[in-house]
CSV table of C-alpha atoms and ligand atoms in Angstrom, one decimal:
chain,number,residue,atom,x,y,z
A,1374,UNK,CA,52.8,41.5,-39.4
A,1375,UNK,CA,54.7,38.3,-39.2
A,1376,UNK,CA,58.3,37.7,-38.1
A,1377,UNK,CA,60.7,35.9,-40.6
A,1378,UNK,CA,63.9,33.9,-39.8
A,1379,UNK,CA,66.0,32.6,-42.1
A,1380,UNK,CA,68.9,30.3,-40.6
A,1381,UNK,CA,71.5,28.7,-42.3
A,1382,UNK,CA,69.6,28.4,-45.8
A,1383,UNK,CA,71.5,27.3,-48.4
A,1384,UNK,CA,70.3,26.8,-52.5
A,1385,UNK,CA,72.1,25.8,-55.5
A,1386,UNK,CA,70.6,24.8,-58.7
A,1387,UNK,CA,72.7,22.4,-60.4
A,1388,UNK,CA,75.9,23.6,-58.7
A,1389,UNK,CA,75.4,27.1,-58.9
A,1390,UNK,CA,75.1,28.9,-55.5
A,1391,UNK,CA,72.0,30.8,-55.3
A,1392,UNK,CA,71.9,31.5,-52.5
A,1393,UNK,CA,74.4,30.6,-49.1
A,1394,UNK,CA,74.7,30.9,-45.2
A,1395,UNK,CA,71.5,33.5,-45.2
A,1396,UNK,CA,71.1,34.2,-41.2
A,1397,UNK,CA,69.0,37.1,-41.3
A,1398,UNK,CA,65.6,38.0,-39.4
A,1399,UNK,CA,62.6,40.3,-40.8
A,1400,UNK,CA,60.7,41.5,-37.8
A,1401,UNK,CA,57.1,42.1,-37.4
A,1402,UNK,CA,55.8,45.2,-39.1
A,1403,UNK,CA,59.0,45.8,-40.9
A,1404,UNK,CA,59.7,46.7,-44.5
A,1405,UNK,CA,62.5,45.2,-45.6
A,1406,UNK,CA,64.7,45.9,-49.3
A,1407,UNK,CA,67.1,43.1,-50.6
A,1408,UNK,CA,69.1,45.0,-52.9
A,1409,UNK,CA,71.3,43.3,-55.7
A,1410,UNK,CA,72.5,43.2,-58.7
A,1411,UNK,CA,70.9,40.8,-61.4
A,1412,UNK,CA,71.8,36.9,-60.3
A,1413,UNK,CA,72.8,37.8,-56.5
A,1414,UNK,CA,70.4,35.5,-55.6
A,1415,UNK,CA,67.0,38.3,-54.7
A,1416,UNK,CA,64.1,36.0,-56.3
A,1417,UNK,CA,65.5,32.4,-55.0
A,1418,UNK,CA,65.4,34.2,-51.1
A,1419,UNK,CA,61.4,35.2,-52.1
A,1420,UNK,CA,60.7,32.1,-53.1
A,1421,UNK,CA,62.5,30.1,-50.5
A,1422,UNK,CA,60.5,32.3,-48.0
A,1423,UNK,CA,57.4,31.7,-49.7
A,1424,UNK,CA,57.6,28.2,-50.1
A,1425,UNK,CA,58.0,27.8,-53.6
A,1426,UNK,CA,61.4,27.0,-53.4
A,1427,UNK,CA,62.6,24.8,-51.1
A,1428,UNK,CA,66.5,25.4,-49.8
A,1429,UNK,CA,68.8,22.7,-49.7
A,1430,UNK,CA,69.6,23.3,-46.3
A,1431,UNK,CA,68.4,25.5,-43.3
A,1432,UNK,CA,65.5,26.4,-41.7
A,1433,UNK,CA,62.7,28.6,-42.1
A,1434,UNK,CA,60.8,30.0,-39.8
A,1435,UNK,CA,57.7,32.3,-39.7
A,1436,UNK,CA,56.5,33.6,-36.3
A,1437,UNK,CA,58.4,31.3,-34.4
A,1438,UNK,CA,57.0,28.1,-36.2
A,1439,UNK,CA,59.0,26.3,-38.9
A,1440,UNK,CA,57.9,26.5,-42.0
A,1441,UNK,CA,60.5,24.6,-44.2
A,1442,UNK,CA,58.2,21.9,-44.7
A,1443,UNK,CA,55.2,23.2,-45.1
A,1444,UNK,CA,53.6,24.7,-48.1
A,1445,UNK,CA,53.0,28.2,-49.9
A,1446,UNK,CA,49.1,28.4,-49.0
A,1447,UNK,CA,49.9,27.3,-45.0
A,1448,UNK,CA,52.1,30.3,-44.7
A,1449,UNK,CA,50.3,33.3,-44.1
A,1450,UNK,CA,52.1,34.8,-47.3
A,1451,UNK,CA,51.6,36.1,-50.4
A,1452,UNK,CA,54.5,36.2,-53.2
A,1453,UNK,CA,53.6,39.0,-56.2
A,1454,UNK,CA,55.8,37.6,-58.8
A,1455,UNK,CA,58.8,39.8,-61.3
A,1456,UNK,CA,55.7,39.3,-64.1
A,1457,UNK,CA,52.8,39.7,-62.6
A,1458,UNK,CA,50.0,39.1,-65.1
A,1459,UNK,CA,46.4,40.6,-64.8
A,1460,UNK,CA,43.7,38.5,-66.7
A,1461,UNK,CA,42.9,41.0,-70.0
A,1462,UNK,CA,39.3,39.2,-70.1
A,1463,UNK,CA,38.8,39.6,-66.8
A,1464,UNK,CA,37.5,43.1,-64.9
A,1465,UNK,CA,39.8,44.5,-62.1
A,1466,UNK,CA,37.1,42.8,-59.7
A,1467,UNK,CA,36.8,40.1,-61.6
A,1468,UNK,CA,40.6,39.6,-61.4
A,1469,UNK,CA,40.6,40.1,-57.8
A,1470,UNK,CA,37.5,37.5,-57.4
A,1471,UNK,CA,38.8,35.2,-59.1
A,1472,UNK,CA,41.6,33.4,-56.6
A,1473,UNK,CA,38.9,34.1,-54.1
A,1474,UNK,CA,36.3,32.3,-55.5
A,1475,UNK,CA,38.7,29.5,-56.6
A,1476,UNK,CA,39.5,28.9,-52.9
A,1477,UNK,CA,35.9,28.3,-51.7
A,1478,UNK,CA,35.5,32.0,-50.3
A,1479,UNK,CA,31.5,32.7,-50.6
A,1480,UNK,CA,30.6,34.7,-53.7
A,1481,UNK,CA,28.8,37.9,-51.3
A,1482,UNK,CA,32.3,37.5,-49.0
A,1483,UNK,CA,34.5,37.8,-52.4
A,1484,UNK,CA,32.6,40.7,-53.7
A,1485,UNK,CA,33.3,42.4,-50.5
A,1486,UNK,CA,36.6,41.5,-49.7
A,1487,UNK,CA,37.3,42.6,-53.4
A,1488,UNK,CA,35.7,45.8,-53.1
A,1489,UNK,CA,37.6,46.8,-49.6
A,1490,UNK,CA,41.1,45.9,-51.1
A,1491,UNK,CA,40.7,47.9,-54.4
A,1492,UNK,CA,39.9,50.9,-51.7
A,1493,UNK,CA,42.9,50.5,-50.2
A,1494,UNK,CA,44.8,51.0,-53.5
A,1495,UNK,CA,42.5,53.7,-54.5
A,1496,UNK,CA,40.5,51.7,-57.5
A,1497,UNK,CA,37.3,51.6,-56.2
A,1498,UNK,CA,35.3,53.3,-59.0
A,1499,UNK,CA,37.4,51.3,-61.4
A,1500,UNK,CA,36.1,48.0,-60.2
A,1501,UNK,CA,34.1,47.0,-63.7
A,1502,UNK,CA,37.4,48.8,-66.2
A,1503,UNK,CA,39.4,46.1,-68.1
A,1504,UNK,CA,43.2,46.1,-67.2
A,1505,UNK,CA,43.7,47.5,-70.4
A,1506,UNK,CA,41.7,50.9,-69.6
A,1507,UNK,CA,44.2,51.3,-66.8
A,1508,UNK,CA,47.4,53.2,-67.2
A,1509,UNK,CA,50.6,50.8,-65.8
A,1510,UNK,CA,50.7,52.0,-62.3
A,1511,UNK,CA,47.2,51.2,-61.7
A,1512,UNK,CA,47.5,48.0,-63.0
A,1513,UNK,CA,49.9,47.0,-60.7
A,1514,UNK,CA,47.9,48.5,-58.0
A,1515,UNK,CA,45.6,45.9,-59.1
A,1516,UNK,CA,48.3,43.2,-58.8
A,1517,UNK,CA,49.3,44.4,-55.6
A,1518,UNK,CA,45.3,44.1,-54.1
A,1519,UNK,CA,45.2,40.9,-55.3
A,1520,UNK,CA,48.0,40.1,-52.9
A,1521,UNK,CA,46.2,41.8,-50.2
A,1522,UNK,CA,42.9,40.0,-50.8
A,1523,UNK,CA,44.5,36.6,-49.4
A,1524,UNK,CA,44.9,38.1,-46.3
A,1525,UNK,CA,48.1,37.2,-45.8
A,1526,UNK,CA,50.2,39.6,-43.6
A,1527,UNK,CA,53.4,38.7,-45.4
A,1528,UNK,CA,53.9,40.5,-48.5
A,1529,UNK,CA,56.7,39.1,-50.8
A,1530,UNK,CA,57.3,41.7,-53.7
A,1531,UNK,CA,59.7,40.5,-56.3
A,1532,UNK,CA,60.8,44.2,-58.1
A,1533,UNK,CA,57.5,45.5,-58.2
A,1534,UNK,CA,58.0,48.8,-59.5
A,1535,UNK,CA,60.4,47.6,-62.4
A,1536,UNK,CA,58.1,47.9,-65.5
A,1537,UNK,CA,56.8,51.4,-64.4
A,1538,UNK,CA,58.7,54.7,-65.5
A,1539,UNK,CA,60.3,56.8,-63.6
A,1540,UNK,CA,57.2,58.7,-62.2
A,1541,UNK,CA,54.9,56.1,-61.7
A,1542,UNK,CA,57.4,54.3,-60.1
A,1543,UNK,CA,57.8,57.1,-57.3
A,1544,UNK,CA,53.6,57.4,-56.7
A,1545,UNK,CA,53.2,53.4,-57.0
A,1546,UNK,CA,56.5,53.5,-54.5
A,1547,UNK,CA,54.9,56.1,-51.9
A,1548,UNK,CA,51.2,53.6,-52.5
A,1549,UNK,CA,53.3,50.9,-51.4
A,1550,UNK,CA,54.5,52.5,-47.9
A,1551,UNK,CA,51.4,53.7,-47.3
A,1552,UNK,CA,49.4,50.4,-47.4
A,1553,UNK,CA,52.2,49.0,-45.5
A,1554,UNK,CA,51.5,51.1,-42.6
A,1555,UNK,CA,48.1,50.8,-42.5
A,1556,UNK,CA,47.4,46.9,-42.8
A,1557,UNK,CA,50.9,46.4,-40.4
A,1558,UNK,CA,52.3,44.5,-43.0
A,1559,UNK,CA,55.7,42.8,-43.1
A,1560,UNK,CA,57.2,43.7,-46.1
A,1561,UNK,CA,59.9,41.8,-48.1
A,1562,UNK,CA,60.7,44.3,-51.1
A,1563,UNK,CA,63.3,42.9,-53.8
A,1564,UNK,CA,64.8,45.3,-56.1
A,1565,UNK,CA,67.5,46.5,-58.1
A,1566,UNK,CA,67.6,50.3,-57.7
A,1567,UNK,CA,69.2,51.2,-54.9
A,1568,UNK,CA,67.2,54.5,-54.6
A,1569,UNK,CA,64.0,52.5,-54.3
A,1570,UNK,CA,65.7,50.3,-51.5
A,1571,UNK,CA,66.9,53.4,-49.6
A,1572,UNK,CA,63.6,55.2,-49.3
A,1573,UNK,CA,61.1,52.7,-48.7
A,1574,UNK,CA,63.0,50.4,-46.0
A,1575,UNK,CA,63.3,50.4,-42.4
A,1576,UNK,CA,66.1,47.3,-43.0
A,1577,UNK,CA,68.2,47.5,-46.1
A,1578,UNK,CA,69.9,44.0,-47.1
A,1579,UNK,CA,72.6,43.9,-50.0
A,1580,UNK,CA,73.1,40.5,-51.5
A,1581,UNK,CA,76.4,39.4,-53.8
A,1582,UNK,CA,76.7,35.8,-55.0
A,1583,UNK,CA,74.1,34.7,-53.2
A,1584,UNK,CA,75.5,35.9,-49.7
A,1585,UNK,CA,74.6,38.7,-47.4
A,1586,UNK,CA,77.4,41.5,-47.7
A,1587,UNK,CA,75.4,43.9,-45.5
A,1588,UNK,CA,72.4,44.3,-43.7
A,1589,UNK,CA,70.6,47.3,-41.7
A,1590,UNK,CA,69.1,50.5,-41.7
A,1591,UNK,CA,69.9,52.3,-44.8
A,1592,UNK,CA,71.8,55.4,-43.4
A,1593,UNK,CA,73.8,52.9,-41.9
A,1594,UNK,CA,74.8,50.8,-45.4
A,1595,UNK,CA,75.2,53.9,-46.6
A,1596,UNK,CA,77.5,55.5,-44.1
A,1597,UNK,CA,79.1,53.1,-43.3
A,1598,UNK,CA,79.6,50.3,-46.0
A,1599,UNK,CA,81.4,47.6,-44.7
A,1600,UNK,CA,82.9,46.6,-47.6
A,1601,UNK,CA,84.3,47.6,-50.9
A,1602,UNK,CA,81.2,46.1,-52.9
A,1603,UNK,CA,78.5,47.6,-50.6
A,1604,UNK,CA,80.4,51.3,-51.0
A,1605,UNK,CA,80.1,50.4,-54.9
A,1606,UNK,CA,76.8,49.4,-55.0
A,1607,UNK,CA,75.1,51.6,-52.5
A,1608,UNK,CA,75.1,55.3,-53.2
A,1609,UNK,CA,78.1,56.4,-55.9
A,1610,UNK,CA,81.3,55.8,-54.6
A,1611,UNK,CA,84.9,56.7,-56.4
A,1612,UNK,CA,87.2,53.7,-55.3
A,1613,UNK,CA,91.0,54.8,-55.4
A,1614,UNK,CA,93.8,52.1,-54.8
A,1615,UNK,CA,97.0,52.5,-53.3
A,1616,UNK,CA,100.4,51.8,-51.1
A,1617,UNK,CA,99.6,52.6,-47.2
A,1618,UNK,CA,103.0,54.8,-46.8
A,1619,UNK,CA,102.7,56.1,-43.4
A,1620,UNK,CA,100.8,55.3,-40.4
A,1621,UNK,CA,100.3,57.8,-37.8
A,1622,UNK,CA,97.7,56.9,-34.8
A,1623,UNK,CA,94.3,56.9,-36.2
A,1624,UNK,CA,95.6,58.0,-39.6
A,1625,UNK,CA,96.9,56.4,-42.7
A,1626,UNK,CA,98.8,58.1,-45.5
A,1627,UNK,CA,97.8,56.3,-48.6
A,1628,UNK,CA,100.1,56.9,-52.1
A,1629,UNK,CA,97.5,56.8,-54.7
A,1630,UNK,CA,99.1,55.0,-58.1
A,1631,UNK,CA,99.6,58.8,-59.7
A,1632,UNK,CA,101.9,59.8,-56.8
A,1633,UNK,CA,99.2,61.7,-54.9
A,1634,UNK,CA,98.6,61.0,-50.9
A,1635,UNK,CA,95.6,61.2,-49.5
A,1636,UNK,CA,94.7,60.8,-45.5
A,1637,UNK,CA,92.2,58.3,-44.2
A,1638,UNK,CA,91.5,56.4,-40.7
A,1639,UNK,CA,92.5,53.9,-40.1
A,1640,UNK,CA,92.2,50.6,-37.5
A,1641,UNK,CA,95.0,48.2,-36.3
A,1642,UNK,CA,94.2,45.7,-38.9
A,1643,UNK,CA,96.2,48.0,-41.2
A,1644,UNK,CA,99.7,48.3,-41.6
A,1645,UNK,CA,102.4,50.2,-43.4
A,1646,UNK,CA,103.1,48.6,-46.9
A,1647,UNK,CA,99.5,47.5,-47.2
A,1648,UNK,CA,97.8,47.9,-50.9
A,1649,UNK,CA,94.4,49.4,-49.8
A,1650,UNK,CA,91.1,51.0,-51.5
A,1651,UNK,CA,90.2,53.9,-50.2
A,1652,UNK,CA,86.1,55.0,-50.9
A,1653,UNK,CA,84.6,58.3,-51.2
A,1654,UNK,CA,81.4,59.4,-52.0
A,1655,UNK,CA,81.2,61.5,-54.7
A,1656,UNK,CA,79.0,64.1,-53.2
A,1657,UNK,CA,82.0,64.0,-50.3
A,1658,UNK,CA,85.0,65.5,-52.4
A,1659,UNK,CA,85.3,69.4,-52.3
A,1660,UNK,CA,85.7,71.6,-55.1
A,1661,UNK,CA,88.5,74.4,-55.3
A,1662,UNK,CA,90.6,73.7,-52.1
A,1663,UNK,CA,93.4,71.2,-51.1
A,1664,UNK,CA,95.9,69.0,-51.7
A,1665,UNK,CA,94.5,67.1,-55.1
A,1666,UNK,CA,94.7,69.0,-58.6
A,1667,UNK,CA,92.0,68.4,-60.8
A,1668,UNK,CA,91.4,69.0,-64.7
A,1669,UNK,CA,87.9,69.2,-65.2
A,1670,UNK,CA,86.8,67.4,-68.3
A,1671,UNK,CA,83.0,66.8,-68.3
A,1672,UNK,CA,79.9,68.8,-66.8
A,1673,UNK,CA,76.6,66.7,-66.6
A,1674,UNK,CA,73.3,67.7,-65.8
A,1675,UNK,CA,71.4,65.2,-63.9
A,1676,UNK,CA,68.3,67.0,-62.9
A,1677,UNK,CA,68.8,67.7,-59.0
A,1678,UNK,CA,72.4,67.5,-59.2
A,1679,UNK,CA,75.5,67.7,-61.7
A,1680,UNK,CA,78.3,65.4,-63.1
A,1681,UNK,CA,81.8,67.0,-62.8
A,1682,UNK,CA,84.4,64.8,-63.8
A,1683,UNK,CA,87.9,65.6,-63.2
A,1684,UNK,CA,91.4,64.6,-64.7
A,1685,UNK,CA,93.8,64.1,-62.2
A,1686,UNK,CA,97.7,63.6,-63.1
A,1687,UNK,CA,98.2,60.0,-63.9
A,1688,UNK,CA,94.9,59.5,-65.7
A,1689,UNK,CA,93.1,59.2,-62.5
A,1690,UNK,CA,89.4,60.0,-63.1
A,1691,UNK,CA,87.4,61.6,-60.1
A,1692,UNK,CA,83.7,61.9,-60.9
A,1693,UNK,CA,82.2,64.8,-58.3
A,1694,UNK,CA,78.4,65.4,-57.8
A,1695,UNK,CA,77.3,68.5,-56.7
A,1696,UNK,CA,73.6,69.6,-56.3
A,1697,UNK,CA,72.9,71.7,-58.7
A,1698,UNK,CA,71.9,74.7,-56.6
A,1699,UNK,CA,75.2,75.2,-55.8
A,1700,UNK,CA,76.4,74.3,-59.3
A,1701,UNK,CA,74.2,77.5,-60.4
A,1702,UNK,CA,76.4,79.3,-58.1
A,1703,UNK,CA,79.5,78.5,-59.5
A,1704,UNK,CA,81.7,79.2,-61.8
A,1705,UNK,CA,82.2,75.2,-62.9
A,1706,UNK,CA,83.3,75.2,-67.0
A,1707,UNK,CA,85.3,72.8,-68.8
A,1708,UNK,CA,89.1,73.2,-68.8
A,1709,UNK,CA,89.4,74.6,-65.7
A,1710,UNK,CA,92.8,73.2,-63.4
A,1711,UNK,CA,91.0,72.7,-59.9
A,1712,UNK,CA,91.7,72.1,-56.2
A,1713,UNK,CA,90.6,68.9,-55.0
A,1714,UNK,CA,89.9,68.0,-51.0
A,1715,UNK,CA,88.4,64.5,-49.7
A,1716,UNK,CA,87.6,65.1,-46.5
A,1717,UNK,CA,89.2,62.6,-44.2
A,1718,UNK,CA,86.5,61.8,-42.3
A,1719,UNK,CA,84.4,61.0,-45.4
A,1720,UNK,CA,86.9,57.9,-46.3
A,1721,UNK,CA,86.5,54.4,-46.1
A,1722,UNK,CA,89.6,52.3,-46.2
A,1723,UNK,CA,89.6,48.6,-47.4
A,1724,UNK,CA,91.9,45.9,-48.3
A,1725,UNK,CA,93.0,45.2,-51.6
A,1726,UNK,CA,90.6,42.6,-52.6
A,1727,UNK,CA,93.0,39.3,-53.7
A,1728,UNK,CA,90.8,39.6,-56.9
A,1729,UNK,CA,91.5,42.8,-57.9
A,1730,UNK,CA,88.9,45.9,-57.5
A,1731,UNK,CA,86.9,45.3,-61.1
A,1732,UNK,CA,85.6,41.4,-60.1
A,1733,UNK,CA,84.8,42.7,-56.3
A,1734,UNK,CA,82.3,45.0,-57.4
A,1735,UNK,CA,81.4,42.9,-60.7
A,1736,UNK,CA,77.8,43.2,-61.1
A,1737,UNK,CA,77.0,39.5,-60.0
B,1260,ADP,N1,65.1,27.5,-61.4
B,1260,ADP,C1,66.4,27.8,-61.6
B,1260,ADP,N2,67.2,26.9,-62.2
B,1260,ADP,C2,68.5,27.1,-62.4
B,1260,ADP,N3,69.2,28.2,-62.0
B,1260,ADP,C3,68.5,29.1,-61.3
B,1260,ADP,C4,67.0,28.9,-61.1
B,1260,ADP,N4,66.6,30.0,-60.3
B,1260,ADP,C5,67.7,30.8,-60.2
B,1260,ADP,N5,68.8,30.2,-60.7
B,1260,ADP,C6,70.2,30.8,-60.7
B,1260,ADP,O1,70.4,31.2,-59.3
B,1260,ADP,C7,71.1,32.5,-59.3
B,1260,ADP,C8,70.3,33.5,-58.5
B,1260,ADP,O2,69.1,33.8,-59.3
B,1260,ADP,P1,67.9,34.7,-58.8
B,1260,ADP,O3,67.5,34.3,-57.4
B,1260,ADP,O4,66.9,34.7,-59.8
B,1260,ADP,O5,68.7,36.1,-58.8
B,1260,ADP,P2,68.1,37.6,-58.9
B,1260,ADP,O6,66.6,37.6,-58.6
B,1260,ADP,O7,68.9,38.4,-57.9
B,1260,ADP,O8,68.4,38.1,-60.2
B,1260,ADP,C9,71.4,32.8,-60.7
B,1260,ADP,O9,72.7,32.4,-61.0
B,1260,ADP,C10,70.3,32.1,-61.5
B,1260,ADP,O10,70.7,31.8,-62.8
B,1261,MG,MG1,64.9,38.2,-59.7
């Protein structure tokens, strides 16, 4: 259940930024998702936690002491790797024994120690099966109790539901949680799919280019993005772009590029003239009232919600989710000429990025 600082770290490799001005603290017992896209930087702030990378400037510390200097095996953490690889020749205990063994531990202490993890992921009775007799979830289960037989109470976990489908994923996912609870574990959890990050973490941090955009608890990225990426990348958000027209208190008139107006909030760093991006969620616009008129083009099913997409004039595309109980209710088909509403309350108004909307939410 150790605490983890980061201050100032800093890490290129050969003049690309991996990673740059991480301040950012894990606290004891915590479990903690770095979401980002592919490059932002995820594995590199693993690694420089666990030692095997060192930054090029900054400190880490863990529980209070710094650690910068110091190696992997002094750390009082354990880093599961992207590709984690179970010895084939080896039995599940075996491939639990084995790091044990190879670090002095006695052989009656190893065979215990490996027997109490594999209860803790459930694998007990499957101590003498080869990795191959084990379906993909329980292999990683393995993986994962060889992490826990170090003893380490940092657990460093670089997307380690990524080679699962989609339903192991969700069990090995609720596993993870679990164990977390029960051994206190801090828990650094890199991954990719943001709806993996929002379940399983108390802290949610969002990484672009190697930077922090936005840490805390989910519901709070989520709610309340701070920024234009973090609105793109966390949840499904429809980004519209347009002129600020009107200012009146608390509330901004915004003249979308097809003519239409919509209303947001707005703060006093905004000002009349301004090119701005609002964000919506698309579970937030509301179907058949309001000021917006709609063509709808496209109806996808997506299991426990649907797809609507709409045509607004101009070209404008609005793409609507709506769970699909109340889809069942409606009348939704293609070709119909719909209301639109976006709640004002449900906006988030940005700046016009200097780089244009497409390379601030570019996927890297
Ligand atoms: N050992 C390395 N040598 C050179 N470049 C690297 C190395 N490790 C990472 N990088 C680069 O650093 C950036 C961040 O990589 P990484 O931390 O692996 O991101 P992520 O895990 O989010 O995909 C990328 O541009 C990547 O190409
Ligand atoms: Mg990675």
């Amino acid at each position: 259940m150790p605490r983890v600082v980061l201050e100032n770290v800093k890490k290129s490799f050969n003049g690309i930024v991996a990673l740059e001005d991480i301040n950012i603290s894990f606290e004891n017992g915590e479990y903690a998702c770095v979401l980002g896209p592919t490059g932002s930087g995820k594995t590199t702030l693993l690694k420089v936690i666990a030692g095997l990378v060192k930054p090029d400037y900054g400190e880490v510390y863990i529980d209070n002491k710094r650690v910068t200097n110091i190696p992997p095996e002094a750390r009082n953490a354990v880093y599961m790797h992207q590709q984690y690889a179970l010895f084939p020749h080896l039995t599940v205990g075996e491939n639990i024994s084995f790091g044990l063994l190879a670090r002095g531990v006695r052989k009656e202490d190893a065979m215990r120690k490996t027997l109490e993890v594999l209860e803790i992921v459930k694998l007990r009775q499957w101590a003498d099966a080869y990795p191959h007799e084990l379906s993909g979830g329980m292999q990683q289960r393995v993986a994962l109790a060889r992490c826990l037989a170090t003893g380490a109470k940092l657990l460093l976990l670089d997307e380690p539901l990524s080679a699962l489908d989609a339903r192991l994923r969700l069990e090995v996912r609720n596993e993870l949680a679990r164990i977390a609870e029960e051994l206190d574990l801090t828990v650094i959890h890199v991954t990719h799919d943001q709806s993996e990050a929002m379940s399983l973490a108390d802290k949610l941090i969002l990484l672009r280019n190697g930077r922090i955009v936005q840490a805390g608890p989910p519901e709070e990225v989520y709610l309340k993005p701070n920024s234009i990426f973090t609105a793109y990348f966390v949840g499904e958000s429809i980004l519209l772009d347009g002129v600020i027209r009107r200012i009146n208190g608390d509330t901004a008139f915004i003249e979308l590029r097809n003519g239409m107006t919509i209303e947001t909030f707005c703060d006093e760093s905004f000002k009349e003239g301004d090119l701005a991006v609002v964000a919506v969620r698309c579970e937030d616009v509301i179907i058949g009232e309001g000021p917006l008129m709609g063509l709808l083009k496209e109806i996808s099913f997506l299991g426990s919600f649907s797809k609507i997409i709409f045509e607004l004039p101009g070209g404008l595309k609005m793409s609507v989710n709506i769970p699909l109980t109340d889809f069942i209710k409606s009348d939704l088909r293609v070709g119909m000429a719909l209301q639109l509403a976006i709640p004002k309350e449900r906006t988030r108004l940005f700046k016009y990025p200097a780089i244009g909307i497409a390379k601030e939410v570019e996927a890297v």
